[in-house]
CSV table of C-alpha atoms in Angstrom, one decimal:
chain,number,residue,atom,x,y,z
A,12,MET,CA,-201.3,20.8,-21.4
A,13,ALA,CA,-201.7,18.7,-18.2
A,14,ASN,CA,-200.9,20.9,-15.4
A,15,ASP,CA,-202.7,19.2,-12.5
A,16,ARG,CA,-199.6,16.9,-11.6
A,17,GLU,CA,-201.1,15.6,-8.5
A,18,VAL,CA,-204.0,14.3,-10.5
A,19,LEU,CA,-201.7,12.7,-13.0
A,20,ARG,CA,-199.7,11.2,-10.1
A,21,GLU,CA,-203.0,9.7,-8.5
A,22,ILE,CA,-204.0,8.4,-11.7
A,23,TRP,CA,-200.9,6.7,-12.3
A,24,GLU,CA,-200.7,5.2,-8.7
A,25,GLY,CA,-204.1,3.4,-9.0
A,26,ARG,CA,-203.4,-0.2,-8.1
A,27,LEU,CA,-205.9,-3.4,-7.8
A,28,PRO,CA,-205.6,-6.4,-5.6
A,29,VAL,CA,-205.9,-9.4,-7.8
A,30,CYS,CA,-206.2,-13.1,-6.6
A,31,PHE,CA,-204.9,-15.4,-9.5
A,32,GLN,CA,-206.2,-19.0,-9.3
A,33,LEU,CA,-205.5,-21.8,-11.5
A,34,ASN,CA,-208.5,-23.3,-13.4
A,35,SER,CA,-209.3,-26.4,-11.2
A,36,GLU,CA,-209.8,-28.7,-14.4
A,37,GLU,CA,-206.3,-27.9,-15.2
A,38,THR,CA,-204.6,-29.1,-11.9
A,39,TYR,CA,-202.5,-31.7,-12.9
A,40,SER,CA,-200.5,-32.2,-9.6
A,41,LEU,CA,-202.0,-34.1,-6.6
A,42,GLN,CA,-201.7,-31.0,-4.7
A,43,ALA,CA,-203.9,-28.0,-5.6
A,44,PRO,CA,-201.6,-24.8,-6.0
A,45,ASP,CA,-201.8,-21.8,-3.7
A,46,ALA,CA,-203.6,-18.8,-5.2
A,47,TYR,CA,-201.2,-15.9,-6.3
A,48,TYR,CA,-201.8,-12.4,-5.0
A,49,LEU,CA,-200.6,-9.2,-6.8
A,50,MET,CA,-201.2,-5.6,-6.6
A,51,VAL,CA,-201.3,-4.5,-10.3
A,52,PRO,CA,-201.3,-0.9,-11.8
A,53,ARG,CA,-204.6,-0.1,-13.4
A,54,LEU,CA,-202.7,1.5,-16.2
A,55,SER,CA,-200.9,-1.6,-17.0
A,56,TYR,CA,-201.6,-4.5,-19.3
A,57,PHE,CA,-201.8,-7.9,-17.9
A,58,PRO,CA,-199.0,-9.4,-20.0
A,59,LEU,CA,-196.7,-7.0,-18.6
A,60,VAL,CA,-197.2,-7.9,-14.9
A,61,THR,CA,-198.1,-11.8,-14.9
A,62,ASP,CA,-194.9,-13.3,-15.6
A,63,LYS,CA,-194.6,-14.5,-12.0
A,64,VAL,CA,-198.1,-15.7,-12.1
A,65,ARG,CA,-197.3,-17.8,-15.1
A,66,LYS,CA,-194.2,-19.0,-13.3
A,67,HIS,CA,-196.1,-20.1,-10.1
A,68,PHE,CA,-198.8,-22.1,-11.9
A,69,LEU,CA,-196.5,-23.9,-14.5
A,70,LYS,CA,-195.3,-26.7,-12.1
A,71,TYR,CA,-199.0,-27.7,-11.4
A,72,ILE,CA,-200.3,-28.1,-15.0
A,73,ASN,CA,-199.8,-30.7,-17.7
A,74,PRO,CA,-196.1,-30.8,-18.6
A,75,GLU,CA,-197.2,-30.8,-22.4
A,76,LYS,CA,-198.7,-27.4,-21.8
A,77,GLN,CA,-195.6,-25.6,-20.5
A,78,GLU,CA,-195.3,-23.7,-23.5
A,79,ALA,CA,-198.9,-22.8,-24.0
A,80,GLU,CA,-200.1,-19.3,-23.8
A,81,MET,CA,-201.6,-18.3,-20.7
A,82,TRP,CA,-204.9,-16.6,-20.6
A,83,LEU,CA,-207.3,-15.1,-17.8
A,84,ASP,CA,-210.9,-15.0,-17.3
A,85,PHE,CA,-213.3,-13.4,-14.7
A,86,ASN,CA,-216.6,-15.1,-14.1
A,87,GLY,CA,-216.2,-17.2,-17.2
A,88,GLN,CA,-215.6,-14.0,-19.3
A,89,PRO,CA,-212.2,-14.1,-21.1
A,90,LEU,CA,-210.3,-11.0,-20.2
A,91,ARG,CA,-208.7,-8.9,-23.2
A,92,TRP,CA,-205.0,-8.4,-22.6
A,93,HIS,CA,-205.0,-5.4,-24.9
A,94,TYR,CA,-207.4,-3.4,-22.7
A,95,PRO,CA,-205.8,-1.6,-19.9
A,96,ILE,CA,-206.3,-3.5,-16.6
A,97,GLY,CA,-208.2,-0.8,-15.0
A,98,VAL,CA,-210.7,-0.6,-18.1
A,99,LEU,CA,-211.3,-4.5,-17.6
A,100,PHE,CA,-212.0,-3.8,-13.8
A,101,ASP,CA,-214.3,-1.0,-14.5
A,102,MET,CA,-216.1,-2.9,-17.1
A,103,TYR,CA,-217.1,-5.7,-14.5
A,104,ALA,CA,-216.9,-3.6,-11.3
A,105,SER,CA,-220.4,-4.2,-10.3
A,106,ASP,CA,-219.8,-8.0,-10.1
A,107,ILE,CA,-216.2,-7.8,-8.5
A,108,GLN,CA,-215.5,-8.0,-4.8
A,109,LEU,CA,-211.8,-7.2,-3.7
A,110,PRO,CA,-209.5,-9.0,-4.2
A,111,TRP,CA,-210.4,-9.4,-7.8
A,112,ASN,CA,-210.5,-13.2,-8.4
A,113,ILE,CA,-209.2,-14.0,-11.8
A,114,THR,CA,-209.0,-17.6,-13.2
A,115,VAL,CA,-205.6,-18.7,-14.9
A,116,HIS,CA,-205.9,-21.0,-17.9
A,117,PHE,CA,-203.3,-22.5,-20.2
A,118,ASP,CA,-205.7,-24.8,-22.3
A,119,LYS,CA,-208.6,-24.2,-24.6
A,120,PHE,CA,-207.5,-20.8,-25.7
A,121,PRO,CA,-210.7,-18.9,-26.7
A,122,GLU,CA,-209.7,-18.0,-30.2
A,123,ASP,CA,-212.8,-16.3,-31.2
A,124,GLU,CA,-212.7,-13.9,-28.2
A,125,LEU,CA,-209.2,-13.1,-27.4
A,126,LEU,CA,-206.3,-12.0,-29.5
A,127,HIS,CA,-203.0,-14.0,-29.2
A,128,CYS,CA,-200.2,-12.2,-27.1
A,129,PRO,CA,-196.9,-14.4,-27.9
A,130,SER,CA,-194.6,-11.7,-26.7
A,131,ARG,CA,-194.2,-8.2,-24.9
A,132,GLU,CA,-193.4,-6.7,-28.4
A,133,VAL,CA,-197.0,-7.5,-29.4
A,134,VAL,CA,-198.2,-5.4,-26.5
A,135,GLU,CA,-195.8,-2.7,-27.4
A,136,SER,CA,-196.9,-2.5,-30.9
A,137,HIS,CA,-200.6,-2.5,-29.9
A,138,PHE,CA,-199.8,0.4,-27.3
A,139,MET,CA,-197.7,2.6,-29.8
A,140,SER,CA,-200.6,1.9,-32.3
A,141,CYS,CA,-203.0,3.4,-29.9
A,142,ILE,CA,-200.8,6.5,-29.3
A,143,LYS,CA,-200.4,7.0,-33.0
A,144,GLU,CA,-204.3,6.8,-33.4
A,145,ALA,CA,-204.8,9.3,-30.5
A,146,ASP,CA,-202.4,11.7,-32.0
A,147,VAL,CA,-204.4,11.6,-35.4
A,148,LEU,CA,-207.4,12.6,-33.6
A,149,LYS,CA,-205.6,15.4,-31.4
A,150,HIS,CA,-203.0,16.7,-33.8
A,151,ARG,CA,-203.5,15.1,-37.2
A,152,SER,CA,-200.6,13.0,-36.3
A,153,GLN,CA,-198.1,15.9,-36.3
A,154,VAL,CA,-196.8,15.4,-32.9
A,155,VAL,CA,-195.9,11.5,-32.8
A,156,SER,CA,-194.5,11.6,-36.3
A,157,ASN,CA,-192.0,14.4,-35.3
A,158,MET,CA,-190.8,12.4,-32.3
A,159,GLN,CA,-187.8,10.4,-32.4
A,160,LYS,CA,-187.6,6.6,-32.0
A,161,LYS,CA,-186.1,7.2,-28.5
A,162,ASP,CA,-189.2,9.2,-27.5
A,163,HIS,CA,-191.3,6.2,-28.4
A,164,ASN,CA,-189.0,4.0,-26.5
A,165,GLN,CA,-189.4,6.2,-23.5
A,166,LEU,CA,-193.0,6.1,-23.3
A,167,TRP,CA,-193.1,2.3,-23.5
A,168,LEU,CA,-190.4,1.9,-21.1
A,169,GLY,CA,-192.1,4.4,-18.7
A,170,LEU,CA,-195.3,2.5,-18.7
A,171,GLN,CA,-193.5,-1.1,-18.7
A,172,ASN,CA,-191.4,-0.1,-15.8
A,173,ASP,CA,-193.9,1.8,-14.1
A,174,LYS,CA,-191.9,5.2,-14.0
A,175,PHE,CA,-194.1,8.1,-13.9
A,176,ASP,CA,-191.5,10.8,-14.7
A,177,GLN,CA,-189.8,9.0,-17.4
A,178,PHE,CA,-193.4,8.6,-19.3
A,179,TRP,CA,-194.6,12.0,-18.7
A,180,ALA,CA,-191.3,13.6,-19.9
A,181,VAL,CA,-192.4,12.5,-23.4
A,182,ASN,CA,-196.3,12.2,-23.0
A,183,ARG,CA,-196.5,16.0,-21.8
A,184,LYS,CA,-195.6,16.8,-25.6
A,185,LEU,CA,-198.5,14.5,-26.8
A,186,MET,CA,-200.9,16.3,-24.2
A,187,GLU,CA,-200.0,19.7,-25.5
A,188,ALA,CA,-202.7,21.5,-27.7
A,189,SER,CA,-199.9,22.6,-30.1
A,190,GLY,CA,-200.4,26.3,-30.5
A,191,GLU,CA,-204.2,26.0,-30.4
A,192,GLU,CA,-205.9,25.9,-27.1
A,193,VAL,CA,-207.5,22.5,-27.4
A,194,PHE,CA,-207.3,19.2,-29.2
A,195,LYS,CA,-208.9,18.7,-32.6
A,196,TYR,CA,-210.9,15.8,-31.4
A,197,ILE,CA,-211.0,13.9,-28.0
A,198,PRO,CA,-209.6,10.3,-28.2
A,199,PHE,CA,-211.9,8.2,-26.4
A,200,ARG,CA,-213.7,4.8,-26.3
A,201,CYS,CA,-217.0,4.0,-24.6
A,202,TYR,CA,-217.5,0.5,-23.3
A,203,ARG,CA,-220.8,-0.9,-22.7
A,204,GLY,CA,-221.5,-4.7,-21.9
A,205,ASP,CA,-219.3,-7.2,-23.6
A,206,GLY,CA,-219.9,-5.8,-27.2
A,207,PRO,CA,-217.4,-3.8,-29.1
A,208,PHE,CA,-216.4,-0.2,-27.8
A,209,VAL,CA,-217.8,2.7,-29.4
A,210,GLN,CA,-215.7,5.6,-31.0
A,211,HIS,CA,-217.0,8.9,-32.4
A,212,LEU,CA,-215.6,12.1,-33.4
A,213,VAL,CA,-216.1,14.5,-30.6
A,214,ARG,CA,-214.7,18.1,-30.5
A,215,PRO,CA,-213.5,19.6,-27.1
A,216,VAL,CA,-215.5,22.9,-27.9
A,217,THR,CA,-218.8,23.7,-29.6
A,218,GLU,CA,-219.2,25.7,-32.7
A,219,GLU,CA,-219.5,28.8,-30.7
A,220,GLY,CA,-216.2,28.1,-28.8
A,221,GLN,CA,-217.5,27.1,-25.7
A,222,LYS,CA,-215.8,24.2,-23.7
A,223,LYS,CA,-217.7,21.0,-24.0
A,224,THR,CA,-218.2,18.8,-20.9
A,225,LEU,CA,-218.5,15.0,-20.4
A,226,HIS,CA,-222.1,15.6,-20.6
A,227,HIS,CA,-221.8,16.8,-24.2
A,228,LEU,CA,-219.7,13.7,-25.0
A,229,ILE,CA,-222.2,11.3,-23.5
A,230,SER,CA,-225.3,12.9,-25.2
A,231,GLU,CA,-223.4,12.9,-28.5
A,232,VAL,CA,-222.5,9.3,-28.4
A,233,PHE,CA,-225.8,8.0,-26.8
A,234,PRO,CA,-228.4,10.5,-27.8
A,235,ASN,CA,-231.8,10.2,-26.1
A,236,GLU,CA,-230.7,7.9,-23.2
A,237,THR,CA,-231.0,8.9,-19.7
A,238,ASP,CA,-229.7,7.3,-16.4
A,239,LEU,CA,-226.3,6.5,-17.7
A,240,HIS,CA,-223.4,6.3,-15.4
A,241,VAL,CA,-219.6,6.9,-16.5
A,242,MET,CA,-216.9,5.1,-14.8
A,243,THR,CA,-213.2,5.3,-15.3
A,244,HIS,CA,-210.3,4.8,-13.0
A,245,GLY,CA,-212.8,3.7,-10.4
A,246,ILE,CA,-214.5,6.9,-10.2
A,247,GLU,CA,-217.5,8.7,-11.7
A,248,PRO,CA,-216.1,12.2,-13.0
A,249,PRO,CA,-218.6,14.9,-12.5
A,250,TRP,CA,-220.6,15.5,-15.8
A,251,GLU,CA,-219.6,19.1,-15.9
A,252,THR,CA,-216.0,18.2,-16.2
A,253,PRO,CA,-214.5,20.0,-19.4
A,254,LEU,CA,-213.6,17.4,-22.1
A,255,GLN,CA,-210.1,18.9,-22.7
A,256,TRP,CA,-209.1,18.7,-19.1
A,257,LEU,CA,-210.5,15.2,-19.0
A,258,SER,CA,-208.5,14.1,-21.9
A,259,GLU,CA,-205.3,15.7,-20.6
A,260,HIS,CA,-205.4,14.3,-17.1
A,261,LEU,CA,-207.8,11.1,-17.1
A,262,SER,CA,-206.6,9.4,-20.5
A,263,TYR,CA,-204.8,6.1,-20.0
A,264,PRO,CA,-201.2,6.0,-21.2
A,265,ASP,CA,-202.4,5.0,-24.6
A,266,ASN,CA,-203.8,8.6,-24.9
A,267,PHE,CA,-207.4,7.6,-24.9
A,268,LEU,CA,-210.2,8.1,-22.4
A,269,HIS,CA,-211.6,4.8,-21.6
A,270,LEU,CA,-215.1,5.4,-20.4
A,271,CYS,CA,-217.3,2.5,-18.9
A,272,ILE,CA,-221.1,3.2,-19.4
A,273,GLN,CA,-223.5,1.7,-17.2
A,274,THR,CA,-227.3,2.1,-16.8
A,275,SER,CA,-228.7,2.7,-13.5
B,12,THR,CA,-216.3,-14.3,-41.9
B,13,GLU,CA,-215.0,-12.6,-44.9
B,14,PRO,CA,-216.0,-8.9,-46.1
B,15,GLN,CA,-218.8,-9.3,-48.7
B,16,THR,CA,-217.4,-9.6,-51.9
B,17,THR,CA,-220.5,-9.9,-54.1
B,18,ASP,CA,-222.1,-6.4,-53.3
B,19,PRO,CA,-219.9,-3.9,-54.8
B,20,ILE,CA,-221.3,-0.2,-54.2
B,21,GLY,CA,-221.4,2.1,-57.0
B,22,SER,CA,-219.5,5.4,-56.2
B,23,GLU,CA,-222.7,7.4,-56.6
B,24,THR,CA,-224.5,5.6,-54.0
B,25,PRO,CA,-225.6,8.1,-51.4
B,26,LYS,CA,-223.9,7.5,-47.9
B,27,SER,CA,-225.7,10.1,-46.0
B,28,GLU,CA,-227.5,7.8,-43.8
B,29,LYS,CA,-225.4,5.9,-41.4
B,30,THR,CA,-227.5,3.3,-39.8
B,31,ASP,CA,-226.3,0.2,-38.0
B,32,LYS,CA,-227.9,-1.9,-41.0
B,33,THR,CA,-226.3,0.2,-43.8
B,34,LYS,CA,-223.1,-1.3,-45.2
B,35,ILE,CA,-220.0,0.7,-45.2
B,36,GLU,CA,-217.9,1.1,-48.3
B,37,ILE,CA,-214.2,0.4,-47.8
B,38,ARG,CA,-211.5,1.0,-50.2
B,39,LEU,CA,-208.4,-1.3,-50.0
B,40,LYS,CA,-205.3,0.2,-51.4
B,41,ALA,CA,-201.8,-1.4,-51.8
B,42,ASN,CA,-198.8,-0.1,-50.3
B,43,GLY,CA,-195.2,-0.4,-51.0
B,44,ASN,CA,-194.2,-3.9,-51.2
B,45,ALA,CA,-197.7,-5.5,-51.6
B,46,THR,CA,-197.0,-6.8,-55.1
B,47,ASN,CA,-200.4,-8.3,-56.0
B,48,TYR,CA,-203.1,-5.8,-56.6
B,49,MET,CA,-206.8,-6.3,-56.7
B,50,LYS,CA,-208.7,-5.1,-59.8
B,51,LYS,CA,-211.7,-4.5,-57.4
B,52,LYS,CA,-210.9,-1.8,-54.9
B,53,LYS,CA,-214.3,-1.1,-53.3
B,54,TRP,CA,-216.2,-3.4,-51.0
B,55,ALA,CA,-219.2,-3.1,-49.0
B,56,VAL,CA,-219.0,-4.5,-45.6
B,57,ASP,CA,-221.0,-4.9,-42.5
B,58,PRO,CA,-220.6,-2.2,-40.0
B,59,ASP,CA,-219.7,-4.6,-37.1
B,60,LYS,CA,-217.2,-6.6,-39.2
B,61,LYS,CA,-213.8,-6.8,-37.5
B,62,ILE,CA,-210.6,-5.7,-39.0
B,63,SER,CA,-209.2,-9.3,-38.3
B,64,SER,CA,-211.6,-10.5,-41.1
B,65,ILE,CA,-210.4,-8.0,-43.5
B,66,MET,CA,-207.0,-8.9,-42.8
B,67,GLU,CA,-207.7,-12.4,-43.5
B,68,PHE,CA,-209.5,-11.5,-46.7
B,69,VAL,CA,-206.6,-9.3,-47.7
B,70,LYS,CA,-204.2,-12.1,-47.0
B,71,LYS,CA,-206.4,-14.7,-48.8
B,72,ASN,CA,-207.4,-12.8,-51.8
B,73,VAL,CA,-204.5,-10.3,-52.5
B,74,MET,CA,-201.4,-11.7,-51.3
B,75,LYS,CA,-202.0,-15.1,-52.2
B,76,GLY,CA,-199.6,-17.1,-50.1
B,77,GLU,CA,-197.0,-14.3,-50.1
B,78,VAL,CA,-197.4,-13.8,-46.4
B,79,GLU,CA,-197.0,-16.4,-43.7
B,80,LYS,CA,-198.6,-14.6,-40.9
B,81,SER,CA,-200.7,-11.8,-41.7
B,82,ALA,CA,-201.4,-8.8,-43.9
B,83,PHE,CA,-200.9,-5.5,-42.2
B,84,LEU,CA,-203.7,-2.8,-42.5
B,85,TYR,CA,-203.4,0.9,-41.8
B,86,VAL,CA,-205.5,3.7,-41.4
B,87,ASN,CA,-204.8,7.3,-42.4
B,88,GLN,CA,-201.3,5.7,-43.3
B,89,SER,CA,-200.5,6.1,-39.8
B,90,PHE,CA,-201.5,3.7,-37.3
B,91,ALA,CA,-202.7,0.0,-37.5
B,92,PRO,CA,-206.0,-0.8,-35.7
B,93,ALA,CA,-206.4,-3.6,-33.5
B,94,PRO,CA,-207.7,-6.8,-35.0
B,95,ASP,CA,-210.9,-6.7,-33.0
B,96,GLN,CA,-211.7,-3.1,-33.8
B,97,ILE,CA,-214.8,-2.7,-35.9
B,98,VAL,CA,-215.4,-1.0,-39.2
B,99,LYS,CA,-218.1,1.2,-38.0
B,100,ASN,CA,-215.7,2.9,-35.5
B,101,LEU,CA,-213.0,3.5,-38.1
B,102,TYR,CA,-215.4,4.8,-40.4
B,103,GLU,CA,-217.1,7.2,-38.0
B,104,CYS,CA,-213.7,8.8,-37.0
B,105,TYR,CA,-211.5,8.4,-40.1
B,106,GLY,CA,-214.2,7.7,-43.1
B,107,THR,CA,-213.8,10.3,-45.8
B,108,ASP,CA,-216.4,11.1,-48.7
B,109,GLY,CA,-218.6,8.2,-47.7
B,110,LYS,CA,-215.8,5.5,-47.4
B,111,LEU,CA,-213.1,4.2,-45.4
B,112,VAL,CA,-209.7,3.9,-47.0
B,113,LEU,CA,-207.4,1.1,-45.6
B,114,HIS,CA,-203.8,0.7,-46.9
B,115,TYR,CA,-202.4,-2.9,-46.7
B,116,CYS,CA,-199.1,-4.2,-47.0
B,117,LYS,CA,-197.0,-7.4,-46.2
B,118,THR,CA,-194.7,-5.9,-43.8
B,119,GLN,CA,-195.0,-3.6,-41.0
B,120,ALA,CA,-195.0,0.2,-42.3
B,121,TRP,CA,-195.5,3.5,-40.6
B,122,GLY,CA,-193.8,2.1,-37.4
């Protein structure tokens, strides 16, 4: 299980400075609104941290748009609310200067590119689905289905309220290899460019029982490719990092490793 | 943007080669309270097809007006993939015997 608590803590405390600005074409008032600055947790999701952003800009937009769903873009690229914030940042990291400038919209929702997020419950159900999927990969879904509803709630509330101890008291059960030494498969998603992410079945050990590393994962998913860089949580983990350790310590709260792939 | 319906795959079709251009066989199975069933259960779909288009397809063709909002689709009878997940990823991880089985129902199941 996840033993290196300091690493878990560091990962949990990752924050990004964001400068939110209203799309200038949507300013309805005479006076342009001030930008709104926030430090946001990398592990969270935008709909969980932007209530105040919405409130700040509402008085500057068309009164008819007061009930409209807010959405965000960076450099003209709509930001998917169902990806953790840190993943979105790492995807575009090479183009970003801090603070991260994000444009706020209430109009012209990009239906083809974004999923709707009418409420926090939608985020919760997406988050829990990811945890269940990860558990299918790790433990054939045995751990999550043996949990009680209150454990599921605790995971969600721990994330939503940014409570490390609350979250990890339950998450540690999901990060145990349950009797065996390793997970069955490593839950991960690889992001490259703007296309859909890539998922494969990758075991944490070779057929001979040797520990696999990040290097194994990358060469299994992107065979015959060289000069790739892997970014997660704003760092490039060493390629010799064992996959089992990586999964236990550098997974997002949804229990997936989210790896952003760049070509050098 | 619907899954292709005119190109059923025979069950004997070899599925050993998985390239980007090869279509993926999916099986749609009714679960619980989905009262309308399809006679045809096998479909060949493009690997890059999003789950959202299969949800739309099930809603239009199977549940014919039964559901207001959407159909629910489940993998392994355990989790609901995100609407923008693509068939290829699910097939890679959860496909069995050359096909991907998706259960559909009109209300949320499996939590």
